Amino acid sequence: MPLVLLLVAFPSVVSPNQGFISSKYDTLLGVNTELSLAKDPFALWNSNWIQGIPEYALALSQEFYPTFIPSILEVQDIYITNWFTLIHLFVAYLFFFLLAGLVTRKPETRMIFSTVYLFSGILLSRVDAGHLSIIYALTWIPLMYYAFFKMTWENDTSAVNIILFSVSFALIFFTGAVYYLFYSCGILGIFFLYYLIRKKLSNRKFIALFIAAVTGTLLLCVELIPILDAMNALGRIDVINPVGDGGFLENNLASYIIGTPIDHAFSTYESMALIGIIPVLLLIIALVYGREDWTIPAFFAFLFVFVWADGGNSLLSFIHLLPALSNFRVAGRMLGALLPIILLFSAYGLDILVNRIKSGELFVLSPGQKKNILYGVIALVLLKFLELPYQTAGTADTWISLALVAAFVAMLYFNYATPKNLAFFFTAALLIDAVLIFQNFAGINISTGIQTVAIVGIVCAALLFFNRDRIHRPVKSYPLFCGLLLVGLCITTMGNLSYQSVSNPNLENSSAIPIVEKIQSLNTSESQIWVLETGWPFQHQDFTYWFLKNGIHPVRAYYPNYLMPLPGDVYTIGNVTYYTADYIVDDQYLENGNQNLENVSFKVNNISVYQPDHVLPNVFLVRDTQVIPVKIDTFSPDVVRVSGNFQAGDAVVLKTTYYPGWKVNGQDASHAGNLVAGVMTSDTSDVTFTFDPTDAKIGGALAIIGVVAILVLLIRRRQIEQYLASMDAVPKERVEGSKKKKR
């Protein structure tokens, strides 16, 4: 069913004239980075990308993610990314369906909330933005939560759950959306600390979680160790200000209820989490009437997320400046990691609500429940107090969101929560929410309306058909609140789908094509041609695409990271000035209509191209201030072999950015003008450049240990599970002793 829903939402994937279902800019970023590795997908060094960069050490790289190799093999069809996106959304639905099974046995409830997750603002806004790595991470987070809660809530420390946690833990990291591993682990860390402090974490659970976390960490070490080693060598194209954004309590609530972003420092998709008011009200019911060993740590997790999402708008904003955390920006992204927890407890809240009405149990609060509400309100007031020095006026919809939540909590606290009052409040809140959503989402039209009605109609049909034996007529409460939930799903899905559009990069009409053809028509003896563009790479990713497609190295490209310091554009050796680029293309002309090059060799469709007279070869030697070309026998990302008449004292240089790990004839390379170089100690006829970094070996060895641990868990599954179970067994002596005391 979820696949059918996705095809209704994204019909263009089966269209013969398809484009991207996501933004062409960030989607092309992913396509281009993968295209740069197409010929050597397992290379550690990416010699085709922005003057050379260590691919294995990039946090944003997906080189270790399962979709990487299939996408490389299918580079002829760039629109395969559409199917990767839909497959991940489909899997996200399945994983959340699995997660929801921890709090409810009703498959219809699990189906509805899985659909809410599937069409939430968190996921669909990322589709629109083209942030595929974040979609991939949000796919695996529910599975990691499931394994964690399965072990802590149900004491199910099976090898399967340990492996599920470890693998999902590592895969979130490998997506390139490293932020979300920190966010999700931070949320689970709140639960873990609560259970540890309250002594609700048995030895069995503790050991199982420890094994899962250590194994997951070992698996991701293949990338983590190199990333840590490369942190100081990498720069960013934009400056990270960890406290330069953030919202307030009312903004955070409004993001979920109405879909408004928490701030305007970044685009809407960074913090738009629309799920509507009904799941939030059900969440509150779960927090008030649910099991305290579940709900109390969940509430602390909400506080943690809201404090983080405040960014620089809280007296606690210093947490963003702590070591390592200062590299994180866009505080609102934390809301995405919290969403599966919110919907999990919303599903729990629906079960509590329906069961209480069915059994005739009143909603009158016990003294303990009233005390918990009071403590929760005090905590939120304190959170608001910490925001006051930075408080802004805000907008009406944010304050309305806060008012709806406050009014509902007050109704519960003062014992006005009868079934009739609850139904009235849910209905009124839904109407208010609908008005605000339709007001804020100007893109809602007839087309999105038809799509949404079709989606909700399919869900309703599935509920009636597959669960007809489970939907009992006497239970009038379930259809009522389930109906309100479905109406809310219809409204929020309509809003979230209104952002979706098909973007066509028009690569076949790119101005880069005739330029590439012209360059290829010119004779060259170089193994790799370097091209420098004058324009903003973000606007000219079609140039990057066609250069890479034809084996041309783009000196500049749209990518967040680059090695520091980069090689220069020109070098003066002796009395000659050499350029690093073979050609300089004035694609800035497409932006401003001006001719931006002083020297022009030829023009293609009025785009100027300069071909310098003196260009540094891919590999050369410097002898007595003279540049002498050499014969290249092997030219690959990690190994370059050249031959010639090399004399002692010659400096042999490889035209790529210097980075530790390069070796020349087995010895550590040095850098000459930020290029890889080695000085010959004796005469020789062959020189070999090899990229053989130590951190890759260490990370790989640790990852292999992680894989072995997974295999041991699988092969010795029964023995391990029996050992863990024995930790909770009470010795006979202790049992007999307790019996004697009772006597």
XYZ file of C-alpha atoms in Angstrom:
743
model
C 0.000 0.000 0.000
C 2.633 2.632 0.868
C 4.220 2.206 -2.565
C 0.848 2.906 -4.186
C 0.469 6.004 -2.021
C 3.891 7.231 -3.110
C 3.094 6.720 -6.783
C -0.069 8.779 -6.295
C 1.966 11.513 -4.623
C 4.805 11.384 -7.170
C 3.298 10.257 -10.500
C 6.129 11.832 -12.504
C 8.492 8.933 -11.667
C 6.721 6.796 -14.253
C 6.441 9.593 -16.798
C 8.510 9.243 -20.014
C 9.508 12.926 -19.744
C 10.397 12.750 -16.106
C 12.504 15.193 -14.163
C 13.670 15.110 -10.566
C 10.948 14.878 -7.926
C 13.334 16.969 -5.844
C 15.206 20.220 -6.301
C 17.607 19.946 -9.221
C 20.343 21.832 -7.389
C 20.970 19.596 -4.366
C 19.984 16.496 -6.328
C 22.572 17.301 -8.992
C 25.098 17.807 -6.205
C 24.645 14.151 -5.271
C 24.624 13.029 -8.904
C 27.833 14.924 -9.676
C 29.756 13.659 -6.652
C 28.845 10.090 -7.538
C 29.675 10.712 -11.184
C 33.148 11.893 -10.152
C 33.748 8.414 -8.717
C 32.068 6.422 -11.500
C 35.268 4.996 -12.972
C 36.851 4.149 -9.608
C 34.052 3.763 -7.028
C 36.307 2.158 -4.418
C 39.061 4.769 -4.638
C 40.117 6.525 -1.453
C 41.236 9.641 -3.309
C 38.856 11.477 -5.598
C 41.101 12.865 -8.323
C 38.182 14.140 -10.411
C 36.719 16.566 -7.895
C 37.759 20.141 -6.981
C 41.508 19.638 -7.392
C 41.521 16.353 -5.484
C 39.933 15.454 -2.163
C 40.018 12.416 0.205
C 36.600 10.899 -0.529
C 36.880 8.322 2.240
C 37.289 11.084 4.853
C 34.288 13.257 3.939
C 31.353 13.281 6.347
C 28.993 14.070 3.469
C 30.219 11.211 1.317
C 27.929 8.226 0.738
C 30.762 5.989 -0.436
C 29.948 3.451 2.301
C 26.155 3.624 1.958
C 24.344 0.696 0.225
C 22.888 2.812 -2.602
C 26.310 4.099 -3.635
C 27.379 1.238 -5.908
C 23.948 0.807 -7.595
C 23.821 4.536 -8.288
C 27.334 4.423 -9.745
C 26.383 1.535 -12.011
C 23.345 3.446 -13.238
C 25.016 6.776 -13.949
C 23.545 6.721 -17.454
C 20.147 7.353 -15.869
C 20.408 10.200 -13.390
C 16.707 9.928 -12.565
C 17.335 6.722 -10.660
C 17.599 9.073 -7.685
C 13.808 9.397 -7.845
C 13.431 5.676 -7.226
C 16.026 5.702 -4.456
C 13.982 8.432 -2.781
C 10.697 6.537 -3.110
C 12.257 3.282 -1.911
C 13.555 5.006 1.206
C 10.178 6.613 1.882
C 8.588 3.186 1.477
C 11.073 1.636 3.907
C 10.532 4.544 6.334
C 6.833 3.629 6.382
C 7.649 -0.026 7.128
C 10.122 0.819 9.878
C 7.701 3.148 11.599
C 4.969 0.516 11.303
C 7.358 -1.797 13.141
C 8.122 0.860 15.762
C 4.438 1.629 16.419
C 3.874 -2.037 17.218
C 5.621 -1.420 20.548
C 2.703 0.680 21.839
C -0.348 -0.652 20.019
C -1.487 -3.963 18.605
C -4.036 -2.366 16.305
C -2.686 -2.611 12.735
C -5.073 0.146 11.619
C -3.543 2.559 14.151
C -0.052 1.604 13.060
C -1.045 2.049 9.414
C -2.436 5.536 9.981
C 0.557 6.814 11.940
C 3.007 5.248 9.503
C 1.214 7.200 6.774
C 1.444 10.362 8.875
C 5.200 9.817 9.115
C 5.460 9.074 5.399
C 3.708 12.325 4.423
C 5.023 14.481 7.268
C 6.592 17.848 6.645
C 9.903 16.492 7.874
C 10.164 13.962 5.036
C 8.339 15.703 2.190
C 10.110 19.027 2.701
C 13.414 17.191 2.310
C 12.188 15.598 -0.900
C 11.410 19.035 -2.265
C 14.816 20.349 -1.169
C 16.696 17.430 -2.705
C 18.310 16.521 0.622
C 18.467 12.829 -0.151
C 21.013 12.031 2.560
C 18.665 13.410 5.219
C 15.756 11.365 3.811
C 17.979 8.291 4.012
C 18.854 9.051 7.656
C 15.212 9.673 8.616
C 14.430 6.279 7.097
C 16.690 4.373 9.475
C 16.019 6.325 12.672
C 12.691 4.544 13.452
C 14.436 1.179 13.147
C 17.158 2.212 15.586
C 14.494 3.492 18.000
C 12.610 0.202 17.623
C 15.653 -1.894 18.529
C 16.461 0.352 21.511
C 12.940 0.310 22.954
C 12.563 -3.385 22.223
C 15.553 -3.997 24.487
C 14.679 -1.459 27.193
C 10.880 -1.700 27.286
C 10.304 -5.369 26.508
C 13.598 -6.778 27.789
C 14.056 -8.419 24.385
C 17.834 -8.543 24.167
C 17.889 -10.926 21.250
C 20.803 -10.959 18.832
C 18.447 -9.659 16.154
C 17.692 -6.471 18.104
C 21.352 -5.940 18.918
C 22.216 -6.266 15.226
C 19.325 -4.042 14.136
C 20.544 -1.309 16.450
C 24.173 -1.658 15.353
C 23.448 -1.699 11.634
C 20.922 1.148 11.660
C 23.300 3.139 13.890
C 26.091 2.772 11.315
C 23.847 3.311 8.292
C 22.565 6.635 9.620
C 26.183 7.741 9.778
C 26.982 6.419 6.301
C 24.101 8.410 4.758
C 26.239 11.518 5.138
C 23.658 13.153 7.430
C 25.927 12.811 10.453
C 23.873 15.394 12.364
C 21.006 12.961 12.670
C 23.065 10.241 14.316
C 23.980 12.729 17.027
C 20.393 13.945 17.350
C 18.835 10.484 17.545
C 21.501 9.209 19.946
C 20.986 12.312 22.085
C 17.271 11.513 22.349
C 17.918 7.865 23.179
C 20.596 9.006 25.616
C 17.903 10.776 27.656
C 15.954 7.523 27.968
C 19.137 5.617 28.790
C 20.194 8.042 31.540
C 16.710 8.036 33.045
C 16.632 4.248 33.233
C 20.179 4.157 34.566
C 19.483 6.729 37.301
C 16.160 5.114 38.230
C 17.844 1.679 38.311
C 15.462 0.345 35.688
C 18.301 -0.851 33.512
C 19.161 -4.435 34.357
C 22.584 -5.899 33.672
C 21.048 -7.784 30.765
C 19.747 -4.632 29.103
C 22.914 -2.680 29.836
C 25.215 -5.302 28.333
C 22.986 -5.714 25.259
C 22.915 -1.958 24.645
C 26.663 -1.750 25.222
C 27.324 -4.510 22.674
C 24.983 -2.854 20.168
C 26.553 0.597 20.568
C 30.141 -0.668 20.432
C 29.460 -2.865 17.397
C 27.742 0.000 15.581
C 30.639 2.324 16.404
C 33.162 -0.217 15.118
C 31.246 -0.519 11.842
C 31.285 3.209 11.181
C 34.960 3.577 12.129
C 35.851 2.901 8.492
C 34.662 6.455 7.863
C 34.705 8.009 11.349
C 38.461 7.672 11.965
C 39.383 9.365 8.667
C 36.764 12.087 9.254
C 38.240 12.918 12.656
C 41.713 12.965 11.125
C 40.604 15.273 8.311
C 38.590 17.779 10.357
C 41.329 20.378 10.565
C 42.257 20.000 6.893
C 38.782 20.705 5.499
C 37.193 24.086 4.986
C 33.608 25.012 4.159
C 32.258 27.239 1.430
C 29.996 28.901 4.015
C 30.672 29.951 7.588
C 28.972 27.899 10.304
C 27.430 29.960 13.078
C 26.077 27.403 15.577
C 24.011 30.029 17.403
C 22.926 32.014 14.374
C 19.446 30.528 14.192
C 16.780 28.861 16.305
C 13.227 29.329 17.459
C 11.230 29.542 20.661
C 8.886 27.157 22.441
C 5.872 28.414 20.519
C 7.748 28.191 17.195
C 8.764 24.604 17.868
C 5.161 23.639 18.574
C 3.904 25.534 15.530
C 6.378 23.709 13.309
C 4.601 20.435 14.074
C 1.055 21.800 14.329
C 0.922 24.351 11.491
C 4.113 23.721 9.537
C 5.712 27.126 10.011
C 9.538 27.109 10.168
C 11.025 28.030 13.526
C 13.119 30.843 12.037
C 13.986 32.585 8.794
C 17.754 32.162 8.998
C 17.450 29.115 6.752
C 14.935 27.848 4.234
C 11.541 26.479 5.261
C 12.530 22.852 4.740
C 15.135 23.009 7.505
C 12.537 23.081 10.308
C 9.113 22.441 8.786
C 7.690 19.375 10.550
C 3.946 19.567 9.833
C 1.854 16.692 11.241
C -1.139 18.707 12.509
C -2.822 19.268 15.860
C -4.465 15.844 16.325
C -1.206 13.845 16.797
C -0.001 16.528 19.247
C -3.182 16.259 21.342
C -2.894 12.461 21.358
C 0.725 12.844 22.417
C -0.367 14.911 25.425
C -2.905 12.220 26.384
C -0.116 9.628 26.278
C 2.184 11.784 28.413
C -0.539 12.341 31.014
C -2.182 8.899 31.226
C 0.563 6.612 29.932
C 3.162 4.493 31.685
C 5.481 6.773 33.604
C 8.561 4.714 32.800
C 7.860 5.546 29.150
C 6.406 9.030 29.341
C 8.694 10.755 31.836
C 11.929 10.131 29.880
C 10.007 11.004 26.713
C 9.093 14.384 28.201
C 12.729 14.998 29.137
C 13.656 14.135 25.542
C 11.172 16.752 24.312
C 12.746 19.347 26.601
C 16.208 18.460 25.323
C 15.081 18.815 21.706
C 13.307 22.125 22.326
C 16.360 23.551 24.117
C 18.540 22.492 21.192
C 16.081 23.830 18.613
C 16.155 27.202 20.375
C 19.665 27.621 18.950
C 20.956 31.035 19.939
C 17.636 32.089 21.505
C 18.198 30.670 24.968
C 20.466 31.203 27.933
C 21.479 27.581 27.355
C 22.743 28.317 23.853
C 26.311 27.685 25.040
C 25.705 23.964 24.438
C 26.036 24.702 20.720
C 29.543 26.040 21.343
C 30.875 22.917 23.044
C 33.731 21.070 21.282
C 32.588 19.190 18.160
C 29.029 20.530 18.589
C 30.157 23.906 17.275
C 30.357 22.287 13.830
C 26.589 21.788 13.868
C 24.250 24.397 12.485
C 20.515 24.635 11.697
C 19.164 23.878 15.173
C 15.716 23.110 13.764
C 16.974 19.892 12.188
C 16.678 18.312 15.626
C 12.882 18.342 15.192
C 13.222 15.639 12.534
C 14.918 13.180 14.888
C 12.150 13.739 17.451
C 9.258 13.144 15.046
C 9.224 9.296 15.280
C 9.045 9.623 19.093
C 6.156 12.089 18.848
C 4.181 9.851 16.508
C 5.023 6.755 18.558
C 3.483 8.308 21.652
C 0.626 9.748 19.598
C -0.292 6.205 18.557
C -0.014 5.222 22.213
C -2.270 8.145 23.135
C -4.944 7.056 20.654
C -4.986 3.588 22.214
C -5.274 5.068 25.707
C -8.081 7.402 24.633
C -10.130 4.717 22.898
C -9.611 2.103 25.620
C -10.660 4.493 28.371
C -13.821 5.507 26.519
C -14.586 1.885 25.673
C -14.188 0.717 29.276
C -16.095 3.685 30.681
C -13.016 4.728 32.648
C -13.092 8.383 33.585
C -10.373 10.838 32.610
C -10.164 12.173 36.168
C -6.526 12.636 37.107
C -4.904 10.952 40.052
C -2.844 13.093 42.445
C 0.319 11.687 40.873
C -0.821 12.581 37.358
C -1.723 16.104 38.463
C 1.682 16.457 40.053
C 3.349 15.309 36.818
C 1.402 17.881 34.797
C 2.389 20.581 37.269
C 6.056 19.614 37.055
C 5.843 19.516 33.272
C 4.289 22.976 33.088
C 6.953 24.342 35.453
C 9.665 22.848 33.227
C 8.147 24.466 30.125
C 7.761 27.803 31.920
C 11.427 27.596 32.933
C 12.334 26.830 29.323
C 10.342 29.890 28.260
C 12.023 31.989 30.947
C 15.422 31.051 29.479
C 14.206 32.328 26.109
C 12.889 35.679 27.343
C 16.119 37.707 26.868
C 15.910 36.886 23.148
C 12.128 36.899 22.773
C 10.595 38.440 19.666
C 6.976 39.280 19.006
C 6.403 36.158 16.967
C 3.440 35.525 14.724
C -0.197 34.858 15.518
C -0.104 31.237 14.391
C 2.780 30.380 16.725
C 0.936 31.789 19.730
C -2.271 30.051 18.652
C -0.362 26.751 18.607
C 0.853 27.356 22.134
C -2.639 28.403 23.236
C -4.210 25.218 21.860
C -1.708 23.061 23.709
C -2.093 25.063 26.939
C -5.909 24.933 26.746
C -5.890 21.173 26.253
C -3.519 20.616 29.170
C -5.710 22.869 31.331
C -8.808 20.885 30.358
C -7.113 17.684 31.459
C -5.720 19.203 34.654
C -9.052 20.593 35.821
C -10.847 17.317 35.010
C -13.053 18.605 32.201
C -11.928 15.798 29.888
C -15.155 13.923 29.282
C -15.561 11.975 26.018
C -17.960 14.632 24.763
C -15.612 17.501 25.662
C -12.647 15.698 24.146
C -14.514 15.152 20.887
C -15.542 18.809 20.829
C -12.022 20.053 21.575
C -10.424 17.781 18.963
C -12.912 18.951 16.347
C -12.537 22.650 17.169
C -8.740 22.421 17.279
C -8.736 20.627 13.925
C -10.850 23.369 12.346
C -8.539 26.090 13.671
C -5.511 24.130 12.490
C -7.044 23.680 9.037
C -7.662 27.410 8.652
C -4.080 28.239 9.608
C -2.602 25.562 7.337
C -4.615 26.685 4.323
C -3.566 30.243 5.109
C 0.146 29.413 5.304
C 0.406 26.938 2.431
C -0.427 29.075 -0.575
C 0.613 26.267 -2.932
C -2.444 24.144 -2.106
C -4.514 23.746 -5.260
C -6.964 21.401 -6.942
C -4.185 19.051 -8.057
C -2.767 18.564 -4.553
C -6.316 18.255 -3.252
C -7.100 15.414 -5.649
C -3.820 13.663 -4.816
C -4.464 13.976 -1.089
C -8.044 12.749 -1.280
C -6.830 9.765 -3.318
C -4.124 9.004 -0.737
C -6.459 9.227 2.266
C -9.124 7.321 0.326
C -6.701 4.451 -0.273
C -5.790 4.441 3.418
C -9.466 4.343 4.397
C -10.160 1.531 1.933
C -7.211 -0.439 3.312
C -8.420 0.104 6.877
C -11.888 -1.160 6.027
C -10.777 -4.091 3.893
C -7.776 -5.492 5.708
C -9.045 -4.760 9.216
C -12.774 -5.288 8.831
C -12.724 -8.047 11.447
C -10.932 -5.823 13.940
C -13.136 -2.738 13.619
C -15.991 -3.462 15.990
C -19.238 -1.560 15.685
C -19.813 -1.113 19.434
C -16.614 0.903 19.721
C -17.937 4.244 18.541
C -14.994 6.169 19.945
C -12.379 4.655 17.664
C -14.087 5.570 14.362
C -14.711 9.096 15.666
C -11.158 9.919 16.716
C -9.704 7.831 13.915
C -11.848 9.866 11.515
C -10.559 13.131 12.968
C -7.032 11.796 12.638
C -7.644 10.934 8.982
C -9.136 14.368 8.296
C -6.055 15.884 9.909
C -3.863 13.639 7.749
C -5.734 14.869 4.681
C -5.151 18.510 5.603
C -1.466 18.153 6.505
C -0.696 15.973 3.489
C -2.322 18.574 1.263
C -0.061 21.209 2.780
C 3.090 19.118 2.556
C 2.400 18.020 -1.018
C 1.857 21.624 -2.073
C 5.623 22.110 -1.848
C 6.347 19.255 -4.233
C 7.235 19.965 -7.842
C 9.134 18.360 -10.688
C 12.424 20.029 -11.549
C 14.065 19.383 -14.880
C 17.787 20.191 -15.073
C 17.554 20.368 -18.902
C 20.989 18.817 -19.179
C 20.478 17.979 -22.840
C 20.182 21.720 -23.590
C 23.158 22.767 -21.478
C 25.547 25.405 -22.798
C 28.348 23.171 -21.555
C 27.861 20.563 -24.295
C 29.342 22.512 -27.244
C 32.178 23.743 -25.011
C 33.039 20.160 -24.051
C 32.929 19.144 -27.706
C 35.250 22.025 -28.634
C 37.734 21.129 -25.867
C 37.737 17.475 -26.882
C 38.432 18.434 -30.489
C 41.702 20.067 -29.442
C 44.771 17.868 -29.166
C 46.176 17.143 -25.725
C 48.730 14.741 -24.327
C 47.419 15.018 -20.767
C 45.695 12.164 -18.971
C 43.302 14.585 -17.329
C 42.090 18.009 -18.473
C 41.407 20.630 -15.805
C 38.758 23.308 -16.396
C 38.212 26.383 -14.227
C 34.829 28.137 -14.351
C 34.356 31.812 -13.516
C 30.699 31.560 -12.484
C 29.011 30.446 -9.273
C 29.140 26.613 -9.375
C 25.734 26.331 -7.683
C 24.111 27.893 -10.753
C 26.168 25.915 -13.248
C 25.993 22.322 -12.079
C 25.130 21.333 -15.623
C 28.684 22.356 -16.568
C 30.030 20.210 -13.726
C 27.900 17.304 -14.894
C 29.054 17.402 -18.518
C 32.694 17.933 -17.574
C 32.641 14.875 -15.299
C 30.652 12.889 -17.810
C 33.454 13.411 -20.342
C 36.383 12.822 -18.010
C 37.189 16.513 -17.503
C 38.199 17.669 -14.037
C 36.173 20.663 -12.706
C 38.531 22.826 -10.654
C 35.518 24.396 -8.921
C 32.201 22.711 -8.138
C 29.241 23.129 -5.814
C 30.236 21.200 -2.684
C 30.283 22.213 0.996
C 33.856 21.109 1.734
C 37.285 21.592 0.231
C 40.846 20.862 1.299
C 42.856 23.654 2.868
C 44.926 25.168 1.496
C 44.025 24.651 -2.147
C 46.594 24.803 -4.944
C 46.987 28.184 -6.594
C 45.467 29.124 -9.932
C 48.928 30.077 -11.224
C 52.531 29.279 -10.324
C 55.697 31.036 -11.366
C 58.574 28.625 -11.892
C 61.729 30.235 -13.151
C 60.580 33.056 -15.398
C 57.448 31.313 -16.638
C 53.926 31.606 -15.223
C 52.000 28.344 -15.353
C 48.270 27.854 -14.925
C 46.890 24.795 -13.153
C 43.781 24.747 -15.368
C 44.007 23.759 -19.012
C 41.010 25.931 -19.849
C 39.162 28.783 -18.155
C 35.470 28.937 -19.085
C 33.527 32.149 -18.547
C 30.165 30.669 -17.560
C 29.673 33.767 -15.413
C 28.552 35.319 -18.697
C 25.309 33.370 -18.257
C 24.757 35.224 -14.972
C 25.629 38.814 -15.807
C 25.804 38.943 -19.607
C 29.328 40.381 -19.453
C 32.605 39.141 -20.907
C 34.565 38.457 -17.719
C 37.910 37.209 -19.101
C 40.784 39.511 -20.054
C 42.278 36.925 -22.378
C 40.124 34.900 -24.753
C 41.261 32.027 -26.971
C 37.883 31.234 -28.499
C 34.155 31.609 -27.915
C 31.337 29.082 -27.989
C 27.864 30.632 -28.193
C 29.410 33.852 -26.900
C 30.876 32.109 -23.826
C 34.556 32.986 -23.713
C 37.179 30.309 -23.152
C 40.849 30.963 -22.413
C 43.490 28.337 -23.126
C 46.734 29.411 -21.410
C 50.014 28.953 -23.233
C 51.700 27.433 -20.197
C 49.863 24.841 -18.131
C 51.243 22.532 -15.473
C 51.094 18.911 -16.699
C 49.305 16.275 -14.602
C 52.739 15.060 -13.491
C 55.998 16.903 -14.017
C 59.464 17.304 -12.613
C 61.212 20.502 -11.702
C 64.944 20.654 -12.400
C 66.917 23.880 -12.174
C 63.707 25.984 -12.208
C 62.515 24.255 -15.357
C 59.288 22.271 -15.747
C 59.874 19.008 -17.607
C 56.940 16.759 -18.608
C 57.149 13.051 -17.901
C 55.530 9.976 -19.428
C 52.445 8.774 -17.537
C 52.160 4.981 -17.539
C 49.286 4.638 -15.037
C 46.867 7.356 -14.026
C 44.258 6.353 -11.418
C 42.963 8.089 -8.291
C 45.122 6.170 -5.802
C 48.097 5.178 -7.992
C 49.987 7.214 -10.587
C 53.086 5.757 -12.260
C 55.401 7.793 -14.469
C 58.637 7.107 -16.258
C 61.478 9.273 -17.452
C 65.021 10.313 -16.700
C 64.851 11.316 -13.040
C 67.987 12.557 -11.353
C 68.848 12.946 -7.696
C 67.526 16.301 -6.465
C 64.669 16.450 -8.984
C 61.289 17.410 -7.538
C 58.541 15.259 -9.070
C 55.091 16.804 -8.675
C 51.579 15.375 -9.044
C 48.960 18.008 -9.854
C 46.497 17.313 -7.074
C 45.921 18.865 -3.657
C 48.379 17.703 -1.017
C 46.997 15.550 1.801
C 48.788 13.280 4.292
C 48.831 9.708 3.025
C 50.409 10.377 -0.349
C 53.676 8.537 -0.877
C 56.319 8.886 -3.579
C 58.246 5.674 -4.229
C 57.131 4.423 -0.815
C 58.234 7.536 1.090
C 55.908 10.156 2.559
C 55.278 12.897 0.038
C 55.879 16.551 0.753
C 53.930 19.476 -0.618
C 55.141 21.978 -3.153
C 52.773 24.896 -3.519
C 50.064 22.651 -1.946
C 50.632 20.024 -4.645
C 51.892 16.484 -3.965
C 55.650 16.271 -4.465
C 58.676 14.155 -3.770
C 62.380 14.869 -4.092
C 64.441 12.139 -5.721
C 67.278 10.875 -3.562
C 68.879 8.933 -6.406
C 68.679 8.537 -10.154
C 65.765 6.444 -11.338
C 63.603 5.831 -14.375
C 60.290 5.210 -12.593
C 58.320 7.116 -9.978
C 55.104 5.930 -8.328
C 52.672 8.131 -6.443
C 50.479 6.103 -4.073
C 47.699 7.266 -1.816
C 47.961 4.944 1.175
C 46.668 6.746 4.303
C 47.162 5.172 7.717
C 43.800 6.326 9.054
C 42.023 4.325 6.337
C 43.819 1.169 7.494
C 42.968 1.788 11.143
C 39.340 2.566 10.354
C 39.077 -0.438 8.050
C 40.550 -2.773 10.654
C 38.092 -1.577 13.306
C 35.191 -1.942 10.852
C 36.261 -5.516 10.109
C 36.137 -6.223 13.848
C 32.589 -4.823 13.813
C 31.618 -7.110 10.932
C 33.130 -10.083 12.776
C 31.099 -9.109 15.855
C 27.919 -9.134 13.741
C 28.800 -12.581 12.387
C 29.491 -13.874 15.901
C 26.108 -12.551 17.035
C 24.465 -14.416 14.165
C 26.393 -17.681 14.475
C 26.388 -17.871 18.293
C 22.949 -16.323 18.620
C 21.438 -18.866 21.017
C 24.433 -18.973 23.340
C 24.608 -15.176 23.540
C 20.869 -14.848 24.179
C 21.021 -17.526 26.876
C 23.955 -15.780 28.505
C 22.117 -12.440 28.538
C 18.955 -14.078 29.880
C 20.948 -15.695 32.686
C 21.868 -12.248 33.974
C 18.260 -11.733 35.089
C 17.944 -15.180 36.641
C 17.676 -15.134 40.437
C 19.994 -17.666 42.135
C 18.294 -20.450 44.113
C 20.049 -19.428 47.322
C 18.600 -15.900 47.075
C 15.093 -17.248 46.450
C 15.271 -19.675 49.382
C 16.685 -16.948 51.611
C 13.812 -14.607 50.785
C 11.303 -17.388 51.560
C 12.850 -17.965 54.992
C 12.627 -14.240 55.764
C 8.917 -14.259 54.908
C 8.358 -17.166 57.279
